[in-house]
Structure formats: C-alpha cells, structure tokens
Coordinates of C-alpha atoms and ligand atoms in Angstrom, one line a residue:
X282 CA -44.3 -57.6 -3.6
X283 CA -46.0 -60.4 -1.9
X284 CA -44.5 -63.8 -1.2
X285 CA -46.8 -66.6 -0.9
X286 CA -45.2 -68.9 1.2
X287 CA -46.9 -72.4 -0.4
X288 CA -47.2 -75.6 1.8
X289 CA -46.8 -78.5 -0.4
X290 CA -46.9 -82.2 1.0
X291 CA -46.8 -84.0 -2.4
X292 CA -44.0 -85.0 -3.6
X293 CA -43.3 -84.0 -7.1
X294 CA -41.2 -85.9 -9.5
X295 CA -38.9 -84.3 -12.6
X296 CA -41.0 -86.7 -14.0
X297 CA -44.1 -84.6 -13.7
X298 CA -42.4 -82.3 -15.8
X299 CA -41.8 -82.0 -19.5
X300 CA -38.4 -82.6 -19.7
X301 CA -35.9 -84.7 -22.8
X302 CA -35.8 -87.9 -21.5
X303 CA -31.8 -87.5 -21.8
X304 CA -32.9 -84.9 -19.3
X305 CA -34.4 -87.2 -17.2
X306 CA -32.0 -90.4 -17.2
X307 CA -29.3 -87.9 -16.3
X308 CA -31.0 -86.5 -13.3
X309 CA -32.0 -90.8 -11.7
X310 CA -28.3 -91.2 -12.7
X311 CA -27.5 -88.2 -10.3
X312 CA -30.3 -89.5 -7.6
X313 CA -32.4 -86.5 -8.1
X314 CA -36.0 -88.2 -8.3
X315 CA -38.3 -86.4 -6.1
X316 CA -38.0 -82.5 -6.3
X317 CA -37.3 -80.4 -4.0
X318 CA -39.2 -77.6 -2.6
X319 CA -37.9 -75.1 -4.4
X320 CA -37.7 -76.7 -7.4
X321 CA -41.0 -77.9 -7.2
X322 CA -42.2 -74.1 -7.0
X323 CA -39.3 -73.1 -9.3
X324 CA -38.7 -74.9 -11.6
X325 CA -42.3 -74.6 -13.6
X326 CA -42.2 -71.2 -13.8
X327 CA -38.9 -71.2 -14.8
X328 CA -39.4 -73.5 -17.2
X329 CA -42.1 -71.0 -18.6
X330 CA -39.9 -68.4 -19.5
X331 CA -40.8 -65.9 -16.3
X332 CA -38.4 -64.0 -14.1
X333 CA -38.8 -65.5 -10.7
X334 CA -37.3 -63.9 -7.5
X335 CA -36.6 -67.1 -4.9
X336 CA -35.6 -67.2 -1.1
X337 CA -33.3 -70.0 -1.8
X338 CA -30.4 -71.2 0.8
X339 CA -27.8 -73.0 0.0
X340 CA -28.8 -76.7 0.5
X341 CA -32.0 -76.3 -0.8
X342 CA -31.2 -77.7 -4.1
X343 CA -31.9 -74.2 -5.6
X344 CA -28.7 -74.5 -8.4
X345 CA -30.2 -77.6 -10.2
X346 CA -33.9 -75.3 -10.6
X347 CA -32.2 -72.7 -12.6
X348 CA -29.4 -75.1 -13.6
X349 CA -31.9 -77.0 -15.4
X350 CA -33.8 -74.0 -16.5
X351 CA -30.8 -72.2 -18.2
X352 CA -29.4 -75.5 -20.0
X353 CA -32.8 -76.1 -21.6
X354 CA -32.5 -72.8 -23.3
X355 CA -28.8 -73.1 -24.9
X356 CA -28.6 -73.3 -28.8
X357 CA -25.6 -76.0 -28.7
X358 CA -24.5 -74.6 -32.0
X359 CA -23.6 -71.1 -31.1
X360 CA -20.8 -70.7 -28.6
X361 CA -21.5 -67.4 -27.6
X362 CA -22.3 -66.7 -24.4
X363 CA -25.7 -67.3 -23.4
X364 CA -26.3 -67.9 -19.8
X365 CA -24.7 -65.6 -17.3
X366 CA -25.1 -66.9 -13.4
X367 CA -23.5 -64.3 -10.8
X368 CA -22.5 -65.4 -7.4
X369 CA -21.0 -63.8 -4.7
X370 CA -17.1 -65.7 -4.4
X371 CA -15.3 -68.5 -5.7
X372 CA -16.3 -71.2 -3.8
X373 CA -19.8 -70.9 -4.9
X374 CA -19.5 -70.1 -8.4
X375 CA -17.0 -73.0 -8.7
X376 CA -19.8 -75.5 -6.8
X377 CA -22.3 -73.8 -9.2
X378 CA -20.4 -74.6 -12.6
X379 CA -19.9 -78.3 -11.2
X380 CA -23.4 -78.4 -10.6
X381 CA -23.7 -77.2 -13.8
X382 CA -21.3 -79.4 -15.9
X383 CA -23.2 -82.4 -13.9
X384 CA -26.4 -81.6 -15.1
X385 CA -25.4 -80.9 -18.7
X386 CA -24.0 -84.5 -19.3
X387 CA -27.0 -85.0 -21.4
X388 CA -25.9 -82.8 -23.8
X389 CA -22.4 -82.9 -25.8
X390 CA -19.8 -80.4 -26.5
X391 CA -21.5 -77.3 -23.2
X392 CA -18.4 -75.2 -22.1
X393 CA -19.5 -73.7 -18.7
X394 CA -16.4 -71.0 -17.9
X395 CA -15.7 -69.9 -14.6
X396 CA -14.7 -66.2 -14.1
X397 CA -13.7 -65.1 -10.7
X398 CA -11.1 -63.1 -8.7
X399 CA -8.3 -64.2 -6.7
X400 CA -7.3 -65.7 -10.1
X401 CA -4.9 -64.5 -12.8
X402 CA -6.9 -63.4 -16.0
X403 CA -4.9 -64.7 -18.4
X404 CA -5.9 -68.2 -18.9
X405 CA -9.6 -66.8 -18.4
X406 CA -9.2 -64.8 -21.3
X407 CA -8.0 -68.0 -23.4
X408 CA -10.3 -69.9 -22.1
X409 CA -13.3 -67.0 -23.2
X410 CA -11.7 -67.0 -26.8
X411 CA -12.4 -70.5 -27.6
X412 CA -16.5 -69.8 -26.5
X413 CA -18.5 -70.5 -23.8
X414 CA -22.2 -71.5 -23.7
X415 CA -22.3 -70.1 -19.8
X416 CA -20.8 -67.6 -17.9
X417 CA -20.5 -68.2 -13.6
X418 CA -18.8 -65.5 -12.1
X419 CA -17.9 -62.6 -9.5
X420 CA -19.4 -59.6 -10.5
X421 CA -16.0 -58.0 -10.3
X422 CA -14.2 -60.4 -12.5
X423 CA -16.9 -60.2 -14.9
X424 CA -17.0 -56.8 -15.0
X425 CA -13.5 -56.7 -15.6
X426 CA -13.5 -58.9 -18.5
X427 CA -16.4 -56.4 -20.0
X428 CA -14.2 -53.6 -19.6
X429 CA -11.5 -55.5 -21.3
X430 CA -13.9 -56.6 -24.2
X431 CA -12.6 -60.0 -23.7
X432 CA -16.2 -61.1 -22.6
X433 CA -19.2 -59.8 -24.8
X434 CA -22.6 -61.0 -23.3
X435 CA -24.8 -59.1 -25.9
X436 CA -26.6 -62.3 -26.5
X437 CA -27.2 -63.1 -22.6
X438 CA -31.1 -65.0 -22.6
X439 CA -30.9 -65.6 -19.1
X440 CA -29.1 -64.1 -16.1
X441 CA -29.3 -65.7 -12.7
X442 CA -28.2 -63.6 -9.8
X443 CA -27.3 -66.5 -6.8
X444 CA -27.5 -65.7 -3.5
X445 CA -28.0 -61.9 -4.0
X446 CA -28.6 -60.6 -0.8
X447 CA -24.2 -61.5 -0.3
X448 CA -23.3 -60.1 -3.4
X449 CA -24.8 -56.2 -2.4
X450 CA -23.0 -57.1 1.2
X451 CA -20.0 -57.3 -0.5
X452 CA -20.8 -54.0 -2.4
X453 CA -21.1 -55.8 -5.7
X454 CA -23.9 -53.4 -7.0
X455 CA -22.0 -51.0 -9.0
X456 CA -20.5 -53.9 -10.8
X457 CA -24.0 -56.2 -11.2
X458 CA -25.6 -52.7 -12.8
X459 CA -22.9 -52.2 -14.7
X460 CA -22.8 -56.1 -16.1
X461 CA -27.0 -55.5 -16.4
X462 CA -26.2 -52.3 -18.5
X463 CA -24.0 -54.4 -21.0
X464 CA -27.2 -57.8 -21.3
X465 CA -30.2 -57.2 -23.9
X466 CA -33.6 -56.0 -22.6
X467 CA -35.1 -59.2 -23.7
X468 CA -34.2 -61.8 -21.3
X469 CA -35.6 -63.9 -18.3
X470 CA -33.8 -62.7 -15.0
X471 CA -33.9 -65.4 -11.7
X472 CA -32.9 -63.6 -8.4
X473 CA -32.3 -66.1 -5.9
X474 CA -32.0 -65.0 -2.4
X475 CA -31.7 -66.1 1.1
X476 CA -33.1 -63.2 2.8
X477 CA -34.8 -60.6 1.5
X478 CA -33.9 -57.3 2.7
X479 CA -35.2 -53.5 1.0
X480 CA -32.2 -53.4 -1.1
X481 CA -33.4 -57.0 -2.8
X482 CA -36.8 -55.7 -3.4
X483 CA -35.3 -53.0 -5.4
X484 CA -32.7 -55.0 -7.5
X485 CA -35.6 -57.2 -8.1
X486 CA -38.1 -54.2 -8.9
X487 CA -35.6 -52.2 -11.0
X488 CA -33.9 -55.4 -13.4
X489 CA -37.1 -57.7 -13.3
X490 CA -40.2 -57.9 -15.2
X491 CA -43.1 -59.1 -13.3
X492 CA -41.2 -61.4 -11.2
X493 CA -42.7 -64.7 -9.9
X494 CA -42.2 -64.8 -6.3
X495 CA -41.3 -68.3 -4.7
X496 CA -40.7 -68.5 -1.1
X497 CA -41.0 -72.3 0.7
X498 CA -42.5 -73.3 3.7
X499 CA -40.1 -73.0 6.9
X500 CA -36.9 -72.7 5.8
X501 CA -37.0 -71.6 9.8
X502 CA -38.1 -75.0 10.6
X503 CA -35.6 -75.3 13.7
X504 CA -37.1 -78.3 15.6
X505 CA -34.0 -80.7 16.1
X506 CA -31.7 -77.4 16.3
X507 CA -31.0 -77.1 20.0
X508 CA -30.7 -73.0 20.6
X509 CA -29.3 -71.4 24.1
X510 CA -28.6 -67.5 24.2
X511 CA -26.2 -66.6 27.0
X512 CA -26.2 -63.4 28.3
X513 CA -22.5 -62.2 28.9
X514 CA -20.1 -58.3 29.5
X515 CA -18.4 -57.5 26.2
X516 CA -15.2 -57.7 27.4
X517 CA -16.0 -61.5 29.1
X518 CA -16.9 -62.6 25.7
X519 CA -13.7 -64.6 24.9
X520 CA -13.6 -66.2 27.9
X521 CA -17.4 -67.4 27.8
X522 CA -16.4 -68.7 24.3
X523 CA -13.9 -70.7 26.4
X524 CA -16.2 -71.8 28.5
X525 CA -18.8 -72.4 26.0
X526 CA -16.6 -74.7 24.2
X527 CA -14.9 -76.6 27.2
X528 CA -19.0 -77.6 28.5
X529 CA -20.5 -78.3 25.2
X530 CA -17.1 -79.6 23.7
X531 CA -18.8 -79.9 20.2
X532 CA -17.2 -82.1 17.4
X533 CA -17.1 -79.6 14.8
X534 CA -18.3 -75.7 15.3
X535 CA -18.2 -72.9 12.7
X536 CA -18.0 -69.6 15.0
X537 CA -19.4 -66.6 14.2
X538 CA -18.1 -63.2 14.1
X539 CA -19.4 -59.7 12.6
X540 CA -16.1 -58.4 11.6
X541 CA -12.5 -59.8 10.3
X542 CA -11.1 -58.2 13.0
X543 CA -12.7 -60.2 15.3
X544 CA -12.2 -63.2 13.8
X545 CA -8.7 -63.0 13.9
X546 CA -8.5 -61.5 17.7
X547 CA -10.9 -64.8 18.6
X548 CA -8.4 -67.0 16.7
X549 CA -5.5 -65.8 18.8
X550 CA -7.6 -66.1 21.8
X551 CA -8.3 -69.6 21.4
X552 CA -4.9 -70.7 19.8
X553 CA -3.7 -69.1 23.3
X554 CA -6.3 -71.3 25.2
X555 CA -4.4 -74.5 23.2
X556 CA -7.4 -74.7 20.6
X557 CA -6.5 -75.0 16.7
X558 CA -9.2 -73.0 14.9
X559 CA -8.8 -72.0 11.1
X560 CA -9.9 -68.7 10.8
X561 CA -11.5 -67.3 7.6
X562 CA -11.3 -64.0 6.5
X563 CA -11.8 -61.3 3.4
X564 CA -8.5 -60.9 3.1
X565 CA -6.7 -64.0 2.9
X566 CA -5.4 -65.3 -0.6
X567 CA -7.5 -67.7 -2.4
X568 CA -5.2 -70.9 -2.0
X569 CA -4.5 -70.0 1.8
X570 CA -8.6 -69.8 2.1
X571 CA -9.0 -73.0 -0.3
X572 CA -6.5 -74.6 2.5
X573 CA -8.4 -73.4 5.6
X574 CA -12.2 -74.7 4.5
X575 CA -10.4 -78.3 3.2
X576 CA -8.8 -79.0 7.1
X577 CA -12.3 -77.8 8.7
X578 CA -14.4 -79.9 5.6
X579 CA -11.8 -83.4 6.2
X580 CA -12.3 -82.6 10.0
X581 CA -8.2 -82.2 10.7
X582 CA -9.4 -79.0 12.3
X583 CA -12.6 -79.3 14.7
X584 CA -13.0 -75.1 14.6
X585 CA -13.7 -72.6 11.9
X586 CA -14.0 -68.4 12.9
X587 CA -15.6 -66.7 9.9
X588 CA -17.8 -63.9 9.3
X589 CA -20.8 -64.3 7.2
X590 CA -19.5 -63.0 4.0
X591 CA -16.1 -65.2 4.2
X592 CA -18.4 -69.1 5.3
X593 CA -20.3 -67.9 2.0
X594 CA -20.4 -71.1 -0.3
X595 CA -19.5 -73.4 3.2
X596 CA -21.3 -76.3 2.9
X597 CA -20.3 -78.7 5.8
X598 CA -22.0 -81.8 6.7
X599 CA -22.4 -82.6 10.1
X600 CA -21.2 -80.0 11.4
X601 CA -22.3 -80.2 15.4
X602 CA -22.9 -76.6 16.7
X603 CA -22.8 -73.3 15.5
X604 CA -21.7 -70.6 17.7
X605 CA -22.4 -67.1 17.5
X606 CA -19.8 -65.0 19.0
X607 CA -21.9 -61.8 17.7
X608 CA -25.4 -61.9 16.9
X609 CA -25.9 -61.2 13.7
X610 CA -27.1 -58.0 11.7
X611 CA -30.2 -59.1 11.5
X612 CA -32.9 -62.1 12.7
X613 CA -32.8 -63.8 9.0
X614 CA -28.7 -63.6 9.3
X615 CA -29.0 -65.3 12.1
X616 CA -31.4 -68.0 11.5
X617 CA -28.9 -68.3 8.1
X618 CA -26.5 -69.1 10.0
X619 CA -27.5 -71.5 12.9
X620 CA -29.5 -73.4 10.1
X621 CA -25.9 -74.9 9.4
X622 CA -26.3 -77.4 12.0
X623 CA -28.7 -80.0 12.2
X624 CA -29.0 -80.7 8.8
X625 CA -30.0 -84.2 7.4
X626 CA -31.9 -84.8 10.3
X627 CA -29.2 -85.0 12.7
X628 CA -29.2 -82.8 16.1
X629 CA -28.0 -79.5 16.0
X630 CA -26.5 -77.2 18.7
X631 CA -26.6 -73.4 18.2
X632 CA -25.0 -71.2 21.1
X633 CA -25.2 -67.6 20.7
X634 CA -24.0 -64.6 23.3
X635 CA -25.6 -61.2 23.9
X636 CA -25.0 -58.1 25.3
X637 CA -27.6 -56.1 27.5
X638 CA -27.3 -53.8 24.3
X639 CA -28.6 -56.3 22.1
X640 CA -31.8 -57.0 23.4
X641 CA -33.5 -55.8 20.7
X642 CA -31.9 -58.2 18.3
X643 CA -33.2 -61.0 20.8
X644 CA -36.9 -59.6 20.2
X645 CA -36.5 -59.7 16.6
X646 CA -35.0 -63.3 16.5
X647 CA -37.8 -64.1 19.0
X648 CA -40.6 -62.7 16.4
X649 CA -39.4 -64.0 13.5
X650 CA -39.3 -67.7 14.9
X651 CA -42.3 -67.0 16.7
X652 CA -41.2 -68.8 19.8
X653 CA -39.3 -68.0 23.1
X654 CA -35.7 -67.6 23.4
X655 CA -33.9 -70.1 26.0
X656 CA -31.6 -68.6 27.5
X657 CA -28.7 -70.4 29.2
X658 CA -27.6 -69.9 32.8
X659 CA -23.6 -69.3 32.6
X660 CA -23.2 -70.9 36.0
X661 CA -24.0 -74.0 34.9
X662 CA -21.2 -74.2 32.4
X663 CA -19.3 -76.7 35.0
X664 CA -17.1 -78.7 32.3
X665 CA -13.6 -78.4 32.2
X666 CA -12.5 -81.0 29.4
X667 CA -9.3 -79.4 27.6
X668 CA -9.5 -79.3 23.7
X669 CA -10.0 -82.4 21.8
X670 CA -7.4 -82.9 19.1
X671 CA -9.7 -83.2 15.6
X672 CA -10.1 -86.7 14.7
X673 CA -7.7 -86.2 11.3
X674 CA -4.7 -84.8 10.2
X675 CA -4.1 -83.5 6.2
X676 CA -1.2 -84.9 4.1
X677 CA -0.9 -82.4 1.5
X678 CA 1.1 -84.2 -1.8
X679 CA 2.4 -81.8 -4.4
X680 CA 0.9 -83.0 -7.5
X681 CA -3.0 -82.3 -8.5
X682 CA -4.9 -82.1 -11.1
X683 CA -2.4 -81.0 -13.6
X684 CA -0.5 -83.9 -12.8
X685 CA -3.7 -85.8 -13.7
X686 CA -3.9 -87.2 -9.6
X687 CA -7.0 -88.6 -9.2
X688 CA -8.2 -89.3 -5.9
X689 CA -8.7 -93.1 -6.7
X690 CA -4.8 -93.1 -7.3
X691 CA -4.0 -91.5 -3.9
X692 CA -6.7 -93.9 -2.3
X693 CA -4.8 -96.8 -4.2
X694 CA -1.4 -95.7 -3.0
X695 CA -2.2 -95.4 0.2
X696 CA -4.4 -98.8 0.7
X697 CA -2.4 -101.1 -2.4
X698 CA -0.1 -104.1 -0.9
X699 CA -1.2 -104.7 2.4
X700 CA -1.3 -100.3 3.1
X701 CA -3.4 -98.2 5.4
X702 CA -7.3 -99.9 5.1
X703 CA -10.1 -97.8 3.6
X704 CA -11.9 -97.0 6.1
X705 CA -9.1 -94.8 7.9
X706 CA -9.0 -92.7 5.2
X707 CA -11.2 -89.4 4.9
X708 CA -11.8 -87.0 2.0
X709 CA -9.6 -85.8 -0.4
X710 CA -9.4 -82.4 -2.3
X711 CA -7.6 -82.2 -5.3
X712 CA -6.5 -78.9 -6.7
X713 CA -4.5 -78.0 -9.7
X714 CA -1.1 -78.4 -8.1
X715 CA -2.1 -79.7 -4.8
X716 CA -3.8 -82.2 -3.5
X717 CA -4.9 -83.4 0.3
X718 CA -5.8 -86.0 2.0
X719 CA -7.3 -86.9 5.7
X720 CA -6.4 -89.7 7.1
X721 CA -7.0 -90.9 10.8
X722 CA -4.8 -89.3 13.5
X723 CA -3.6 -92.7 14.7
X724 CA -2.0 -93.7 11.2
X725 CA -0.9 -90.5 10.1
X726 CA 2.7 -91.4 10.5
X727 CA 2.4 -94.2 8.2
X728 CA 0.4 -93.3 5.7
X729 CA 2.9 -90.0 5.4
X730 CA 5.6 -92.6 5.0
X731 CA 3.7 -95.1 2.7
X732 CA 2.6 -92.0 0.4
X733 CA 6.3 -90.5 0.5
X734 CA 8.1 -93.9 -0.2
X735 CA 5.8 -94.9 -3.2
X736 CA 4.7 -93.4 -6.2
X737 CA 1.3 -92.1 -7.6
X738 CA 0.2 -91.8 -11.0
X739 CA 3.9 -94.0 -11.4
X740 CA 5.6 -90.6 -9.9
X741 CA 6.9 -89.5 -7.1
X742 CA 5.5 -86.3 -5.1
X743 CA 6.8 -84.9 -2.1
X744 CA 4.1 -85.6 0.2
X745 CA 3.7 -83.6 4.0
X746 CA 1.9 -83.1 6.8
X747 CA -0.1 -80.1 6.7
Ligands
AMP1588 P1 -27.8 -76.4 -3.6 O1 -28.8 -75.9 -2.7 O2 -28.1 -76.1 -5.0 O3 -26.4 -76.1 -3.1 O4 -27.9 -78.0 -3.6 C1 -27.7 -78.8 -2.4 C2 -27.4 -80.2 -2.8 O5 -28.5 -81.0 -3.1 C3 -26.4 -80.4 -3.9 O6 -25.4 -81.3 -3.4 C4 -27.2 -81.1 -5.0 O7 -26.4 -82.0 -5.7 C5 -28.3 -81.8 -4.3 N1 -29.6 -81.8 -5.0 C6 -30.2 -80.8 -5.7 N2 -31.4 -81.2 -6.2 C7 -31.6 -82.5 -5.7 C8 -32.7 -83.4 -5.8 N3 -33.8 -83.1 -6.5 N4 -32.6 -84.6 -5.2 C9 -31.4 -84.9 -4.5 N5 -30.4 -84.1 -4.4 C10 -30.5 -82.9 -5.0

C-alpha cells in the first residue's frame, strides 16, 4: 500500500459537497466552513461509499469526516444499530459521541450510545434495549455486550476504527477481530490512524476492501515547535528533569514516560522537589483519571506525567512544552507527541532526554523530520526559579448533571449580586454527580465561600476545594 501524501492549497468548502442543506446550516451553525485537510481528502471518498485507511491525529478534525459520513447513511426509522465507531478509551469515545450528537442536530430522534469500560454495564444495557442508531465504544466493552447478546450489530453498514494504531497497543485485537467476526461482510470499513506501523497495514489489508489511502501534507510540520535533545546518565534523569523544569519553567508541560511505573516514580520525584504534578496512569479508576485530566485542562495543576496510552484522547490547548522523559518507541510516537505543543499557531517547546544507548532513536527522529537534531548543552541550564504555583485552584461542588447543574448556574452563583467577576473564573466540568470549577488562585477563598453559602439550581451543595 501506497500513501500519496496530497498538497492541497485550496480551500475547500462543505459547500463544495453534496450535502442536505440541514446538513449544511448545521455545520456554519457549528463554525465549520472551510474543510479541513483531512476532510477535504476524506470526506469525498467517504461520501462514495469506499473504505478509506487515514493517518488522522487528533486535532485534525478527522471525527466530523467520518461523523458526517456515517450519519448520512442511518435509516432514521430503524433503531438498530447501524454505525459502530471503535476507539481506544473513554475519553475519546465520549469526545467522539459528542461530536457526534453535535453533528446530528439536523436530524431528529439519532441515539448515539456510548459503551465503554470503567463503567457499570447495567444502565448500558437499558440504554441498548430502547435502540441505538450508533454504537462508540472500547473494543472490550463492546465485546462484552456481544458475548452477552445484549448488543446485536448484525446490521452494522459502517464501522470506523479511530485512532487504531492505540487500540492494538493496548492489545485490543483479539477483541476488534472478534467484534469484526460478529458485522456483515457487506459494509464500508474507515481505519483512521496516527501512525502507521506493520500491524496497521495488516488490520487494514485483512478487514478492508480496496481501501482509499489518505495521508495529508506534514502533519510533521514543526516550524514554531522549539525542539532541544539533552543528552543525560540514566540514573541523572530525574534530576535533569529538575533542572529542565527550573530553566525553562514552562506554564503547562505534559511529561512523558514509556512505562506507568515511571510515571509514578517521576511523580514522587517531583512532588519531593515541591512540584504538584498529576500523574496519569492505566490503572487508575475512571473518576480519579476524569479528576486528574480536569485540574491539568482548568490549569489548577501546571504538570501532567502520562505515558502515551493513558494522554490518549488529551486534547489541551496551549499547553507550553512537552517533555520527554523517555524517548518514545518510535520517531512517529514521538513527533505524536511533541505535536501537542504549539498548536494554533502559538510557540511550542519540546524537551526530550537521551541516553548514549538511544542514539539510534535520535537517527530515526532525525530522518523522519529530515532535519538536524539540536541538541542542548546541560551546562547552560543556569535557572534556579522554584515551582510556580498553577494559576487556578478547582472547587469541586457535589451536584452534576443528575442534579440538572448547568455550568451557566454555577457561573451565575458565583458572579450574581455583586460576586466574583467573570473574568476570574476558568472552565468548568460537569459530570454526573460532580461538578468543578477553576477559579483564580487569588479569589479562591471567596468564591469557596460565596458557592458554599448560596444555592445553585435553588439547592444547596457542599462545595470544596479540590
Ligand atoms: P478532531 O480531530 O476530530 O478531534 O477535531 C478537532 C477539533 O476541530 C474539534 O474540536 C472539532 O469540533 C473541530 N473541527 C472539526 N472540523 C472542523 C472544521 N471543518 N472547521 C472548524 N473546526 C472543526
């Protein structure tokens, strides 16, 4: 298999397309007006009925191409499952069904169901006997639901596999044949893909027929991504990573590490060195996760450890530098990763340390960006500024979505009669039973006490720093 990689300056419209003009007002309401790359390349072929295999990253606006695709194809009517979209955890495949649900707006009366682990199965299977027009899952859940014949996908006319290459890292390909095994023959297949190592190839070659292949120009394209390697001993790792962090002193870094293990001995080693990093790791419970990647996305916490598999899904404006404790497996992993950064045209910072028994990883990353590696000097890492607090601190209130919180009535509680004004407030995340807010450091006190002494929703929740 060939990919073309296609250099496109035009900018193509939906409008270009054939699409129902509900379709189309839907997508201007949204702000989608020009395509993106993908799309543009996508999208058409898509629309055509072909299989297409994509190297897609997250960002790239690759859910609305096969969101679009897939909705186009549902018979409204019939409530049996008809589109099943397989991504690799939870936080994706719930950002994919939103996508999803925003997209079908046009259209009355389109149950998107969500299916994934780390959730109890119960109110999935309720959910499953009232119909669903799509499917997005975890290949485990989904698989689990088959065995349980509370799930029948018999009728499946398109299956999109998102962000592939994760899901056979996580070992997910007994479970994706196994789901394939139950689908009909007869069906349109999207892989979408980041990188596109052997094992891809042969998912693609063994469950697609005559596959489109759509890869866009330089999703490499590193030029306001500033990139230093620093050479270091193994064992003087953590205290480079010190050093590294007291110099650069970035705003917000997601750091790097190949194994969980590590990721929890670097967060002891900077909690010691009076950082506050969230870690993130396989094995942490879904809410405790949920709670990590809301402090580092309201910016109460300015550090996140995670290996690749657990920042899956992480999708973090702004985010200042990325670090790269341990290189990673491969150069594609690794430009993956430091791609975090400098997104939106903002600078980017991406700070990586090797061992003299890496240097062949350094070649590879060299080739594949067909450029030079700069490599820093570590003597010139002079600055000695201690950690800087993170600009906001959570209030987590005990009320959510269940209790029908909104975040307009948190926002009114906390700015109504003279309160805290708007523009010290951050994000909110509201959950079923929880919900958080980040609010400036400087008014935390207050707005814990104007939160706690008032009402929301005309109730009272226990409301507390987090
Ligand atoms: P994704 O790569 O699918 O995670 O999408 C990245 C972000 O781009 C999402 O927040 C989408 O809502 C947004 N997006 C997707 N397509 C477009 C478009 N054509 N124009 C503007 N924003 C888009």
């Amino acid at each position: 298999m060939t990919l073309p990689t296609l250099t496109t300056r035009t900018v193509a419209r939906f409008t270009d397309l054939s699409l129902p003009d509900a379709l189309l007002q839907n997508l201007d309401s949204l702000g989608y007006l020009a395509m993106t790359p993908i799309q543009q390349h996508s999208l058409p072929e898509i629309l055509k009925g072909n299989d297409v295999i994509a190297q897609a990253q997250t960002g790239s606006g690759k859910t609305a191409a096969f969101a679009i695709g897939l909705l186009l194809k549902l018979q409204q009517r019939d409530f049996g499952c008809q589109a099943l979209v397989l991504c690799p955890t939870r936080e994706l495949a719930t950002q994919v069904a939103g996508e999803i649900r925003r997209l079908a707006r046009y259209q009355e009366n389109i149950k998107v169901v969500t299916l994934c682990g780390g959730q109890s199965i119960g109110p999935q299977i309720g959910s499953l006997e009232h119909g669903a027009h799509v499917v997005v899952g975890t290949p485990g859940r989904v698989h689990d639901h088959l065995r349980k014949k509370t799930l029948s996908i018999s009728r499946v006319d398109i299956l999109v596999l998102d962000e592939a290459d994760r899901m056979l890292d996580m070992g997910f390909i007994d479970a994706i044949e196994n789901i394939i095994g139950h689908l009909p023959h007869q069906r349109q297949t999207l892989l979408f893909s980041a990188t596109y190592p052997r094992s891809i190839r042969v998912l693609s070659e063994r469950f697609q027929h005559q596959p489109v292949a759509v890869t866009v120009e330089c999703t490499h394209s590193h030029e306001h991504i500033e990139q230093f390697f620093y050479h270091v001993e193994h064992a003087d790792k953590p205290a480079m990573l010190v050093k590294l962090l007291k110099h650069y002193q970035p705003e917000s870094s997601v750091i790097f590490c190949n194994t969980r293990q590590t990721c929890k001995a670097i967060g002891t080693e900077l909690y010691e060195a009076g950082y506050k990093p969230v870690v993130l790791h396989g094995d942490m419970a879904q809410k405790e996760r949920d709670q990590m990647l809301v402090r580092f996305a309201n910016q109460s916490a300015n550090l996140l450890i995670a290996t690749d598999v657990a920042a899956r899904g992480l999708d973090i404006e702004n985010l200042a530098a990325v670090i790269n404790y341990d290189l990673g497996r491969d150069p594609e992993v690794h430009v993956h990763r430091v791609g975090r950064t400098g997104r939106a045209g903002k600078k980017g910072l991406a700070l990586s340390l090797h061992t003299r028994q890496e240097q062949y990883k350094l070649d590879r990353i060299s080739d594949y960006l067909k450029a030079p590696l700069v490599f820093g000097d570590p003597k010139t890492l002079t600055g000695n500024r201690q950690p800087a607090l993170a600009p906001m601190v959570t209030l987590a209130i005990d009320g959510g979505r269940k209790h029908k919180v909104r975040p307009g009535d948190i926002l009114g509680a906390l700015t109504g009669d003279v309160g805290i004004p708007a523009d010290k407030i951050g994000k909110i995340h509201i959950f079923d039973f929880t919900a958080y807010v980040a609010v400036k450091r400087e008014i935390a006190r207050s707005a814990l006490n104007k939160l706690g002494a008032g009402k929301i929703k005309g109730r009272k929740f226990r409301v507390r720093r987090f």
